[in-house]
Amino acid sequence: MELMLAVPLALVGVLLLDGLVHPRHMRLRRIEGVWLTMLLALAGFGLFLALSGNPLLAAVLVLALQLLIVVSSNAKRKMLGEPLLFSDLALIGAVFRHPQFYFSALAMWQKAAGAVVVIALLTALAWLFQLRPVMQATGAAIGFAALLALTISLRLPRFRQLAGQPQVDADVAALGLAPTLLLYWLRWRGADRADGAIPAAPALVQEIGTNAPSPEIIVAVQCESFADPVELFGDPAHALNGLERARADAVQWGNLLVSGFGAYTMRTEYGVLFGQEERALGFRRYDPFLTALDDVHHALPQRLGSEGWHSLFVHPHDMRFYNRHRILPAAGFAELVSESAFAPPSPGQGRYVSDAAVADKILQLAGAAQGPSFIYAVTIENHGPWSAGGDSSGEPLLQHYNRLVQAGDAMLGRLQAGLAALQRPALLAFFGDHRPSIPGLSEPGGDRHTPYVMLQFDAGGQVVSGANQRLDLTPAQLHHCILHRSCGEAPHLRA
């Protein structure tokens, strides 16, 4: 009797909860999506029943798990503009290693409530657990049968045609959240990895050229949440003076056409470092760092030439984040300058190492360079959330973000002056990784681009402006512009 009540409860409840997932472009899910949702629910029910021996508890746990992914997906979509993805599960370990990235957005009462819920859930599980071998064997049989049916279904032509291209909003609306998570993971697993061929330089919208000398120093700076406040908030009073000066002196500048909003630094970083367009990555696009070890021969340090160039990666954070500690050396970086190379911020300076400190480190490394050197730096000071309690000053959201983005702007000016003072041929590429997600002020749904500038200096430290062309680029196209300008020439590519 318990089983006859628990199974329909789990199945109907899961389908009803799935109906709450955003986006909801269709009134009804496709039958294939409903079938997959039910099989996944049955597999989970069988697992929980095999563990607990309690059918009603197994049903409740299935519903709780479905509720968790639905709420998480809707919250993520509201903040970042896309639903939950299979690749997000790879960040679970990072949540525990770096909780400040994920829990600092929560109020104290929310953290306390979460702790109470976890304790209550663990207590309830211990209390409701029942040692019932027959019921537990039944759960194992249900789980096995569901997984077998799922495996057979996914091999059928009708199901193999599902989610053939990465269109996550459309697939979630048509199939449901859990089936989309499963199918995208399977498509990612089956995706072709790098074949060893260097990707062709993507076509630019016009010819660009310069007579600048080949640089001996190349500095690329990926500035956290760096965006033009005038574009974000529509108030000229928030203009970035350093950015405006850099644009006037730049050999090339424009919008960087990043795909992420509010997060996903690694998508922009991968595009600039590895030079592959997201459309060529297929389902790998959602977190290309998961498979970046297959692509290391594409990386800028490798293409510049590890024998002729000394490449350094600067980031005042744990290099295990996104597996950088393994990927970057394989990509040709001879040195990783991590958080241990920086003094921790003092009380009142914010949560992270300042952009000013990163600028000082870059100029120190550039000044000490004995030969051609490539320095790729990733800043962190302007990492959100920009909440009233985000730092000790308790600033309002807009004031907090503008103060931190001005720090990035000051870094740009400091680097421009510092590289000129070296009086060596140099190239500076400075860009934002993504726009900030600030409730009520900067939200998904509109433009996503960030600014970028490229400045070149001759042997006397003078700016080489060239044609000072505006050219909007993808991160992969910026990769190729850096590569070609490292040879003292620009890519002459037509659309």
Short mmCIF file of C-alpha atoms in Angstrom, two decimals:
data_model
loop_
_atom_site.label_atom_id
_atom_site.label_comp_id
_atom_site.label_asym_id
_atom_site.label_seq_id
_atom_site.Cartn_x
_atom_site.Cartn_y
_atom_site.Cartn_z
CA MET A 1 0.00 0.00 0.00
CA GLU A 2 2.82 2.39 0.87
CA LEU A 3 4.49 1.69 -2.45
CA MET A 4 1.30 2.19 -4.43
CA LEU A 5 0.90 5.61 -2.82
CA ALA A 6 4.53 6.70 -2.93
CA VAL A 7 5.26 5.98 -6.61
CA PRO A 8 2.39 8.09 -8.04
CA LEU A 9 3.21 10.81 -5.51
CA ALA A 10 6.79 10.95 -6.73
CA LEU A 11 5.92 10.88 -10.44
CA VAL A 12 3.07 13.38 -10.37
CA GLY A 13 4.93 15.68 -8.00
CA VAL A 14 8.07 15.70 -10.16
CA LEU A 15 6.07 16.54 -13.29
CA LEU A 16 4.23 19.35 -11.51
CA LEU A 17 7.45 20.81 -10.17
CA ASP A 18 9.04 20.57 -13.61
CA GLY A 19 6.19 22.74 -14.89
CA LEU A 20 7.55 25.58 -12.74
CA VAL A 21 10.88 25.72 -14.58
CA HIS A 22 11.68 28.83 -16.62
CA PRO A 23 11.59 29.41 -19.53
CA ARG A 24 8.11 28.12 -20.31
CA HIS A 25 7.56 28.80 -24.01
CA MET A 26 5.25 25.78 -24.36
CA ARG A 27 2.18 24.82 -22.38
CA LEU A 28 3.00 21.11 -22.51
CA ARG A 29 6.30 19.28 -22.59
CA ARG A 30 7.08 16.98 -25.48
CA ILE A 31 6.16 13.40 -24.73
CA GLU A 32 9.82 12.39 -24.93
CA GLY A 33 10.64 14.90 -22.20
CA VAL A 34 7.82 13.66 -19.98
CA TRP A 35 8.98 10.06 -20.43
CA LEU A 36 12.57 10.90 -19.55
CA THR A 37 11.48 12.95 -16.54
CA MET A 38 9.44 10.00 -15.22
CA LEU A 39 12.26 7.51 -15.74
CA LEU A 40 14.74 9.78 -13.95
CA ALA A 41 12.27 10.20 -11.09
CA LEU A 42 11.79 6.43 -10.85
CA ALA A 43 15.55 5.87 -10.85
CA GLY A 44 15.94 8.34 -8.00
CA PHE A 45 12.99 6.85 -6.14
CA GLY A 46 14.46 3.36 -6.42
CA LEU A 47 17.83 4.56 -5.14
CA PHE A 48 16.34 6.34 -2.13
CA LEU A 49 14.07 3.39 -1.36
CA ALA A 50 17.00 0.98 -1.52
CA LEU A 51 18.87 3.19 0.94
CA SER A 52 16.04 4.03 3.35
CA GLY A 53 13.52 1.20 3.15
CA ASN A 54 10.80 3.85 3.48
CA PRO A 55 8.65 4.47 0.34
CA LEU A 56 7.16 7.76 1.51
CA LEU A 57 10.57 9.06 2.52
CA ALA A 58 11.94 8.03 -0.91
CA ALA A 59 9.13 9.96 -2.61
CA VAL A 60 9.76 13.02 -0.47
CA LEU A 61 13.49 12.90 -1.25
CA VAL A 62 12.81 12.68 -5.01
CA LEU A 63 10.49 15.68 -4.76
CA ALA A 64 13.03 17.57 -2.65
CA LEU A 65 15.76 16.92 -5.21
CA GLN A 66 13.50 18.06 -8.05
CA LEU A 67 12.53 21.16 -6.10
CA LEU A 68 16.19 21.93 -5.46
CA ILE A 69 17.18 21.86 -9.13
CA VAL A 70 14.07 23.80 -10.18
CA VAL A 71 14.64 26.57 -7.63
CA SER A 72 18.37 26.66 -8.40
CA SER A 73 17.73 26.85 -12.13
CA ASN A 74 15.14 29.62 -11.85
CA ALA A 75 17.38 31.63 -9.52
CA LYS A 76 20.34 31.21 -11.85
CA ARG A 77 18.29 32.23 -14.88
CA LYS A 78 17.05 35.34 -13.11
CA MET A 79 20.59 36.34 -12.17
CA LEU A 80 22.66 35.11 -15.14
CA GLY A 81 20.16 34.70 -17.98
CA GLU A 82 20.40 30.93 -18.48
CA PRO A 83 19.02 27.86 -16.70
CA LEU A 84 20.96 25.26 -14.77
CA LEU A 85 23.47 23.33 -16.91
CA PHE A 86 25.19 19.99 -16.49
CA SER A 87 28.51 21.85 -16.31
CA ASP A 88 27.36 23.72 -13.20
CA LEU A 89 27.63 20.46 -11.28
CA ALA A 90 31.39 20.61 -11.77
CA LEU A 91 31.43 23.63 -9.47
CA ILE A 92 30.07 21.76 -6.45
CA GLY A 93 33.58 21.17 -5.12
CA ALA A 94 34.43 24.85 -5.61
CA VAL A 95 31.45 25.83 -3.44
CA PHE A 96 33.10 24.16 -0.46
CA ARG A 97 36.64 25.37 -1.27
CA HIS A 98 35.57 28.96 -1.91
CA PRO A 99 32.23 29.51 -0.17
CA GLN A 100 32.63 33.31 -0.25
CA PHE A 101 32.03 33.23 -4.01
CA TYR A 102 28.64 31.61 -3.59
CA PHE A 103 27.29 32.32 -0.12
CA SER A 104 28.28 35.98 0.23
CA ALA A 105 25.11 36.93 -1.67
CA LEU A 106 22.96 35.46 1.11
CA ALA A 107 21.77 37.41 4.12
CA MET A 108 22.65 36.10 7.57
CA TRP A 109 19.10 34.90 8.19
CA GLN A 110 19.17 32.96 4.91
CA LYS A 111 22.40 31.23 5.89
CA ALA A 112 20.97 30.42 9.32
CA ALA A 113 17.74 29.12 7.81
CA GLY A 114 19.71 26.93 5.42
CA ALA A 115 21.73 25.47 8.26
CA VAL A 116 18.54 24.70 10.22
CA VAL A 117 16.98 23.00 7.19
CA VAL A 118 20.05 20.84 6.62
CA ILE A 119 20.17 19.78 10.26
CA ALA A 120 16.44 19.05 10.29
CA LEU A 121 16.72 17.03 7.07
CA LEU A 122 19.59 14.91 8.37
CA THR A 123 17.72 14.31 11.62
CA ALA A 124 14.56 13.31 9.76
CA LEU A 125 16.49 10.94 7.52
CA ALA A 126 18.06 9.21 10.50
CA TRP A 127 14.70 8.98 12.27
CA LEU A 128 12.71 7.72 9.27
CA PHE A 129 15.27 5.20 8.07
CA GLN A 130 13.87 1.67 8.22
CA LEU A 131 15.70 -1.62 7.88
CA ARG A 132 13.29 -3.52 5.59
CA PRO A 133 15.23 -5.87 3.31
CA VAL A 134 12.27 -6.73 1.08
CA MET A 135 11.38 -3.06 0.53
CA GLN A 136 15.01 -2.16 -0.05
CA ALA A 137 15.38 -4.97 -2.61
CA THR A 138 12.23 -3.67 -4.30
CA GLY A 139 13.78 -0.21 -4.47
CA ALA A 140 16.92 -1.63 -6.07
CA ALA A 141 14.78 -3.46 -8.64
CA ILE A 142 12.78 -0.30 -9.44
CA GLY A 143 15.96 1.73 -9.83
CA PHE A 144 17.58 -0.90 -12.05
CA ALA A 145 14.49 -1.22 -14.25
CA ALA A 146 14.24 2.57 -14.62
CA LEU A 147 17.90 2.88 -15.59
CA LEU A 148 17.55 0.02 -18.08
CA ALA A 149 14.49 1.63 -19.66
CA LEU A 150 16.34 4.96 -19.74
CA THR A 151 19.35 3.40 -21.47
CA ILE A 152 17.19 1.68 -24.08
CA SER A 153 15.12 4.81 -24.70
CA LEU A 154 18.16 6.99 -25.27
CA ARG A 155 19.39 4.58 -27.95
CA LEU A 156 16.19 4.87 -29.98
CA PRO A 157 16.31 7.15 -33.06
CA ARG A 158 13.53 9.34 -31.69
CA PHE A 159 15.57 10.15 -28.59
CA ARG A 160 18.95 10.35 -30.34
CA GLN A 161 17.57 13.28 -32.34
CA LEU A 162 16.79 15.29 -29.21
CA ALA A 163 19.07 18.23 -28.27
CA GLY A 164 21.15 17.94 -31.41
CA GLN A 165 22.40 21.53 -31.07
CA PRO A 166 23.03 23.61 -27.93
CA GLN A 167 19.82 25.64 -27.57
CA VAL A 168 19.31 25.37 -23.87
CA ASP A 169 16.29 27.66 -23.43
CA ALA A 170 14.37 25.94 -26.20
CA ASP A 171 15.28 22.47 -24.94
CA VAL A 172 14.32 23.19 -21.34
CA ALA A 173 10.98 24.59 -22.53
CA ALA A 174 10.28 21.59 -24.74
CA LEU A 175 11.75 18.71 -22.74
CA GLY A 176 12.00 19.86 -19.14
CA LEU A 177 14.96 20.59 -16.91
CA ALA A 178 16.14 17.13 -15.82
CA PRO A 179 16.04 15.61 -19.35
CA THR A 180 17.95 18.62 -20.70
CA LEU A 181 20.62 18.24 -18.01
CA LEU A 182 20.99 14.56 -18.90
CA LEU A 183 20.95 15.01 -22.68
CA TYR A 184 23.41 17.90 -22.65
CA TRP A 185 25.80 15.90 -20.49
CA LEU A 186 25.55 12.97 -22.92
CA ARG A 187 26.10 15.26 -25.93
CA TRP A 188 29.09 16.82 -24.15
CA ARG A 189 30.57 13.39 -23.45
CA GLY A 190 30.16 12.42 -27.08
CA ALA A 191 31.53 15.68 -28.47
CA ASP A 192 34.64 15.61 -30.63
CA ARG A 193 37.72 16.79 -28.81
CA ALA A 194 40.55 18.79 -30.33
CA ASP A 195 42.04 17.02 -33.34
CA GLY A 196 45.39 18.77 -33.20
CA ALA A 197 44.62 21.23 -35.99
CA ILE A 198 45.19 24.89 -35.21
CA PRO A 199 41.91 26.79 -35.61
CA ALA A 200 41.80 29.20 -38.51
CA ALA A 201 41.70 32.87 -37.64
CA PRO A 202 38.05 33.94 -37.70
CA ALA A 203 37.13 36.51 -40.30
CA LEU A 204 37.08 40.09 -39.07
CA VAL A 205 34.65 42.64 -40.39
CA GLN A 206 37.30 44.78 -42.03
CA GLU A 207 41.02 44.98 -42.69
CA ILE A 208 43.21 46.32 -39.95
CA GLY A 209 46.84 47.20 -40.16
CA THR A 210 49.65 48.94 -38.32
CA ASN A 211 53.31 49.76 -38.73
CA ALA A 212 54.06 49.09 -35.08
CA PRO A 213 57.27 47.23 -34.22
CA SER A 214 57.07 43.68 -32.95
CA PRO A 215 56.44 43.86 -29.20
CA GLU A 216 58.88 42.45 -26.69
CA ILE A 217 56.30 42.64 -23.91
CA ILE A 218 52.68 41.54 -24.33
CA VAL A 219 50.27 42.13 -21.46
CA ALA A 220 46.68 40.90 -21.60
CA VAL A 221 44.43 41.84 -18.68
CA GLN A 222 41.07 40.22 -18.09
CA CYS A 223 39.38 42.63 -15.71
CA GLU A 224 36.65 41.26 -13.46
CA SER A 225 33.15 42.62 -14.26
CA PHE A 226 34.66 45.53 -16.17
CA ALA A 227 31.95 47.29 -18.16
CA ASP A 228 31.17 50.87 -19.14
CA PRO A 229 28.93 52.34 -16.40
CA VAL A 230 27.54 54.89 -18.86
CA GLU A 231 26.18 52.01 -20.96
CA LEU A 232 25.00 50.10 -17.90
CA PHE A 233 23.28 52.90 -16.03
CA GLY A 234 22.83 55.67 -18.61
CA ASP A 235 24.51 58.37 -16.51
CA PRO A 236 27.49 60.23 -18.07
CA ALA A 237 28.64 61.15 -14.56
CA HIS A 238 29.91 57.57 -14.19
CA ALA A 239 32.23 57.73 -17.23
CA LEU A 240 35.58 55.96 -16.98
CA ASN A 241 38.27 58.52 -17.78
CA GLY A 242 41.05 55.96 -18.14
CA LEU A 243 39.02 53.95 -20.63
CA GLU A 244 38.25 57.06 -22.68
CA ARG A 245 41.94 58.03 -22.80
CA ALA A 246 42.93 54.49 -23.74
CA ARG A 247 40.37 54.41 -26.54
CA ALA A 248 41.77 57.66 -27.93
CA ASP A 249 45.31 56.21 -27.92
CA ALA A 250 44.42 52.66 -28.93
CA VAL A 251 45.55 51.03 -32.12
CA GLN A 252 42.29 49.11 -31.92
CA TRP A 253 39.27 49.15 -29.59
CA GLY A 254 35.60 48.28 -29.44
CA ASN A 255 33.13 45.90 -27.86
CA LEU A 256 34.16 42.42 -26.78
CA LEU A 257 31.23 40.18 -27.67
CA VAL A 258 31.26 37.88 -24.65
CA SER A 259 28.57 35.23 -24.27
CA GLY A 260 28.23 35.15 -20.50
CA PHE A 261 26.44 37.58 -18.24
CA GLY A 262 27.26 38.11 -14.59
CA ALA A 263 29.57 35.07 -14.37
CA TYR A 264 31.39 32.47 -16.45
CA THR A 265 34.74 34.19 -16.51
CA MET A 266 36.22 31.01 -17.99
CA ARG A 267 34.25 31.33 -21.25
CA THR A 268 35.87 34.67 -22.06
CA GLU A 269 39.23 33.50 -20.73
CA TYR A 270 39.12 30.37 -22.85
CA GLY A 271 38.21 32.31 -26.00
CA VAL A 272 41.10 34.76 -25.59
CA LEU A 273 43.65 32.13 -24.58
CA PHE A 274 42.66 29.31 -26.95
CA GLY A 275 41.16 31.20 -29.90
CA GLN A 276 38.19 28.92 -30.62
CA GLU A 277 34.72 30.28 -31.28
CA GLU A 278 31.91 28.90 -29.14
CA ARG A 279 29.99 27.67 -32.16
CA ALA A 280 32.93 25.36 -32.92
CA LEU A 281 32.89 24.00 -29.36
CA GLY A 282 29.31 22.74 -29.47
CA PHE A 283 28.22 21.51 -26.05
CA ARG A 284 31.71 22.20 -24.70
CA ARG A 285 30.94 25.92 -24.81
CA TYR A 286 29.23 25.99 -21.42
CA ASP A 287 32.45 25.26 -19.56
CA PRO A 288 35.31 24.87 -22.04
CA PHE A 289 37.81 24.55 -19.18
CA LEU A 290 36.45 21.06 -18.48
CA THR A 291 38.13 19.85 -21.67
CA ALA A 292 40.80 22.53 -22.12
CA LEU A 293 43.63 20.02 -21.57
CA ASP A 294 42.71 18.65 -24.99
CA ASP A 295 43.24 22.09 -26.53
CA VAL A 296 46.55 23.24 -25.07
CA HIS A 297 48.25 23.31 -28.46
CA HIS A 298 45.83 26.13 -29.42
CA ALA A 299 46.89 28.36 -26.51
CA LEU A 300 48.58 31.71 -27.01
CA PRO A 301 51.81 30.76 -25.16
CA GLN A 302 52.19 27.69 -27.37
CA ARG A 303 51.51 29.64 -30.55
CA LEU A 304 53.85 32.45 -29.56
CA GLY A 305 56.51 29.83 -29.07
CA SER A 306 57.59 28.60 -25.64
CA GLU A 307 61.26 28.72 -26.65
CA GLY A 308 61.20 32.36 -27.75
CA TRP A 309 58.66 33.71 -25.26
CA HIS A 310 58.43 33.47 -21.50
CA SER A 311 54.75 33.30 -20.50
CA LEU A 312 53.36 34.14 -17.05
CA PHE A 313 49.81 33.86 -15.72
CA VAL A 314 48.91 36.27 -12.90
CA HIS A 315 45.80 35.78 -10.78
CA PRO A 316 45.55 36.54 -7.04
CA HIS A 317 43.45 33.48 -6.32
CA ASP A 318 43.65 29.72 -5.89
CA MET A 319 44.89 28.28 -9.19
CA ARG A 320 42.94 25.08 -8.56
CA PHE A 321 39.83 27.03 -9.51
CA TYR A 322 38.75 25.75 -12.95
CA ASN A 323 41.76 23.42 -12.81
CA ARG A 324 44.07 26.24 -13.90
CA HIS A 325 46.98 24.69 -11.98
CA ARG A 326 47.00 21.81 -14.48
CA ILE A 327 45.70 23.45 -17.66
CA LEU A 328 47.89 26.54 -17.77
CA PRO A 329 51.33 24.88 -17.47
CA ALA A 330 50.27 22.46 -20.19
CA ALA A 331 49.19 25.47 -22.27
CA GLY A 332 52.73 26.86 -22.13
CA PHE A 333 52.74 29.17 -19.11
CA ALA A 334 56.14 28.86 -17.46
CA GLU A 335 55.05 30.61 -14.25
CA LEU A 336 51.77 30.88 -12.33
CA VAL A 337 51.71 33.92 -10.07
CA SER A 338 48.89 33.13 -7.64
CA GLU A 339 47.47 34.43 -4.37
CA SER A 340 50.64 33.51 -2.48
CA ALA A 341 52.48 36.29 -4.35
CA PHE A 342 50.16 38.98 -2.97
CA ALA A 343 49.60 40.34 0.50
CA PRO A 344 46.05 39.62 1.65
CA PRO A 345 43.75 42.67 1.74
CA SER A 346 43.70 44.40 5.09
CA PRO A 347 40.44 45.14 6.94
CA GLY A 348 38.49 47.80 5.09
CA GLN A 349 40.15 47.06 1.72
CA GLY A 350 37.48 44.63 0.55
CA ARG A 351 37.37 40.87 0.19
CA TYR A 352 39.88 40.43 -2.60
CA VAL A 353 43.32 41.55 -3.74
CA SER A 354 43.07 44.99 -5.33
CA ASP A 355 43.49 45.80 -9.00
CA ALA A 356 46.21 48.26 -7.99
CA ALA A 357 48.23 45.41 -6.47
CA VAL A 358 47.80 43.34 -9.63
CA ALA A 359 48.93 46.29 -11.77
CA ASP A 360 52.04 46.67 -9.60
CA LYS A 361 52.82 42.97 -9.98
CA ILE A 362 52.39 43.09 -13.77
CA LEU A 363 54.72 46.09 -14.10
CA GLN A 364 57.25 44.46 -11.78
CA LEU A 365 57.28 41.31 -13.93
CA ALA A 366 57.40 43.29 -17.17
CA GLY A 367 60.26 45.44 -15.87
CA ALA A 368 62.26 42.37 -14.88
CA ALA A 369 61.73 40.59 -18.20
CA GLN A 370 65.03 39.76 -19.93
CA GLY A 371 63.48 38.67 -23.21
CA PRO A 372 60.13 38.49 -24.98
CA SER A 373 57.50 38.01 -22.31
CA PHE A 374 53.75 37.37 -22.37
CA ILE A 375 51.82 38.21 -19.20
CA TYR A 376 48.17 37.22 -18.91
CA ALA A 377 46.48 38.60 -15.79
CA VAL A 378 43.04 38.03 -14.31
CA THR A 379 41.78 40.49 -11.69
CA ILE A 380 39.33 39.76 -8.89
CA GLU A 381 38.69 42.95 -6.90
CA ASN A 382 35.40 43.72 -8.67
CA HIS A 383 33.88 40.30 -8.05
CA GLY A 384 30.25 40.53 -6.89
CA PRO A 385 27.88 40.53 -5.24
CA TRP A 386 27.61 44.29 -4.87
CA SER A 387 25.30 44.07 -1.89
CA ALA A 388 24.90 46.54 0.93
CA GLY A 389 26.72 44.05 3.13
CA GLY A 390 29.25 43.13 0.48
CA ASP A 391 32.03 44.98 2.27
CA SER A 392 32.65 46.83 5.47
CA SER A 393 31.50 50.18 4.13
CA GLY A 394 27.93 49.00 3.55
CA GLU A 395 27.66 50.96 0.31
CA PRO A 396 24.55 50.91 -1.86
CA LEU A 397 24.74 48.66 -4.92
CA LEU A 398 25.40 51.33 -7.54
CA GLN A 399 28.00 53.17 -5.45
CA HIS A 400 29.78 49.93 -4.56
CA TYR A 401 30.05 48.75 -8.18
CA ASN A 402 31.11 52.14 -9.51
CA ARG A 403 33.86 52.44 -6.91
CA LEU A 404 35.26 49.05 -7.86
CA VAL A 405 34.99 49.53 -11.62
CA GLN A 406 36.83 52.83 -11.18
CA ALA A 407 39.63 50.79 -9.57
CA GLY A 408 39.81 48.73 -12.76
CA ASP A 409 39.84 51.92 -14.80
CA ALA A 410 42.71 53.27 -12.71
CA MET A 411 44.55 50.01 -13.31
CA LEU A 412 44.22 50.53 -17.06
CA GLY A 413 45.71 54.01 -16.78
CA ARG A 414 48.51 52.77 -14.53
CA LEU A 415 49.43 50.00 -16.96
CA GLN A 416 49.39 52.38 -19.91
CA ALA A 417 51.79 54.75 -18.17
CA GLY A 418 53.93 51.96 -16.71
CA LEU A 419 54.46 50.12 -19.98
CA ALA A 420 55.32 53.38 -21.74
CA ALA A 421 57.93 54.07 -19.06
CA LEU A 422 59.68 50.77 -19.86
CA GLN A 423 60.65 52.20 -23.26
CA ARG A 424 60.40 48.82 -24.94
CA PRO A 425 58.09 47.75 -27.77
CA ALA A 426 54.99 46.53 -25.98
CA LEU A 427 51.36 45.55 -26.53
CA LEU A 428 48.57 45.95 -23.96
CA ALA A 429 45.18 44.28 -24.38
CA PHE A 430 42.69 45.18 -21.64
CA PHE A 431 39.11 43.84 -21.53
CA GLY A 432 36.20 42.96 -19.30
CA ASP A 433 35.26 39.31 -18.77
CA HIS A 434 31.50 39.93 -18.45
CA ARG A 435 28.98 42.49 -17.27
CA PRO A 436 27.94 42.56 -13.62
CA SER A 437 24.64 41.09 -12.47
CA ILE A 438 23.17 43.69 -10.13
CA PRO A 439 19.48 43.32 -9.19
CA GLY A 440 17.45 46.23 -10.47
CA LEU A 441 20.43 47.87 -12.17
CA SER A 442 22.19 45.46 -14.51
CA GLU A 443 20.18 42.36 -15.35
CA PRO A 444 20.21 39.74 -18.12
CA GLY A 445 18.10 40.14 -21.21
CA GLY A 446 19.89 42.97 -23.02
CA ASP A 447 23.39 43.63 -24.31
CA ARG A 448 26.23 41.51 -22.95
CA HIS A 449 29.32 43.09 -24.47
CA THR A 450 32.18 44.59 -22.48
CA PRO A 451 34.85 47.09 -23.61
CA TYR A 452 38.30 46.20 -24.85
CA VAL A 453 41.29 48.29 -25.91
CA MET A 454 44.62 47.38 -27.52
CA LEU A 455 47.52 49.79 -27.13
CA GLN A 456 50.95 49.49 -28.70
CA PHE A 457 54.17 51.23 -27.67
CA ASP A 458 57.37 51.72 -29.62
CA ALA A 459 60.95 51.44 -28.32
CA GLY A 460 60.75 54.99 -26.97
CA GLY A 461 57.57 54.33 -25.02
CA GLN A 462 55.42 56.35 -27.41
CA VAL A 463 51.91 55.17 -28.22
CA VAL A 464 51.53 53.81 -31.74
CA SER A 465 47.95 54.72 -32.57
CA GLY A 466 47.78 53.43 -36.13
CA ALA A 467 44.32 53.92 -37.56
CA ASN A 468 42.72 53.94 -34.09
CA GLN A 469 40.01 51.69 -35.47
CA ARG A 470 36.89 50.58 -33.71
CA LEU A 471 36.40 46.86 -34.30
CA ASP A 472 33.95 44.74 -32.33
CA LEU A 473 35.38 41.26 -31.66
CA THR A 474 34.59 37.94 -30.07
CA PRO A 475 37.10 36.72 -27.47
CA ALA A 476 38.42 34.22 -30.04
CA GLN A 477 38.99 37.03 -32.53
CA LEU A 478 40.85 38.99 -29.88
CA HIS A 479 43.13 35.96 -29.48
CA HIS A 480 44.06 36.15 -33.15
CA CYS A 481 44.56 39.92 -33.07
CA ILE A 482 46.99 39.56 -30.16
CA LEU A 483 48.79 36.75 -31.96
CA HIS A 484 49.20 38.65 -35.21
CA ARG A 485 50.18 41.92 -33.56
CA SER A 486 52.87 40.02 -31.66
CA CYS A 487 54.57 39.68 -35.04
CA GLY A 488 54.34 43.40 -35.72
CA GLU A 489 51.48 42.96 -38.14
CA ALA A 490 47.73 42.62 -38.03
CA PRO A 491 45.48 39.99 -39.57
CA HIS A 492 44.37 41.08 -43.03
CA LEU A 493 41.12 39.17 -43.03
CA ARG A 494 37.87 40.05 -44.71
CA ALA A 495 34.43 38.83 -43.79
#
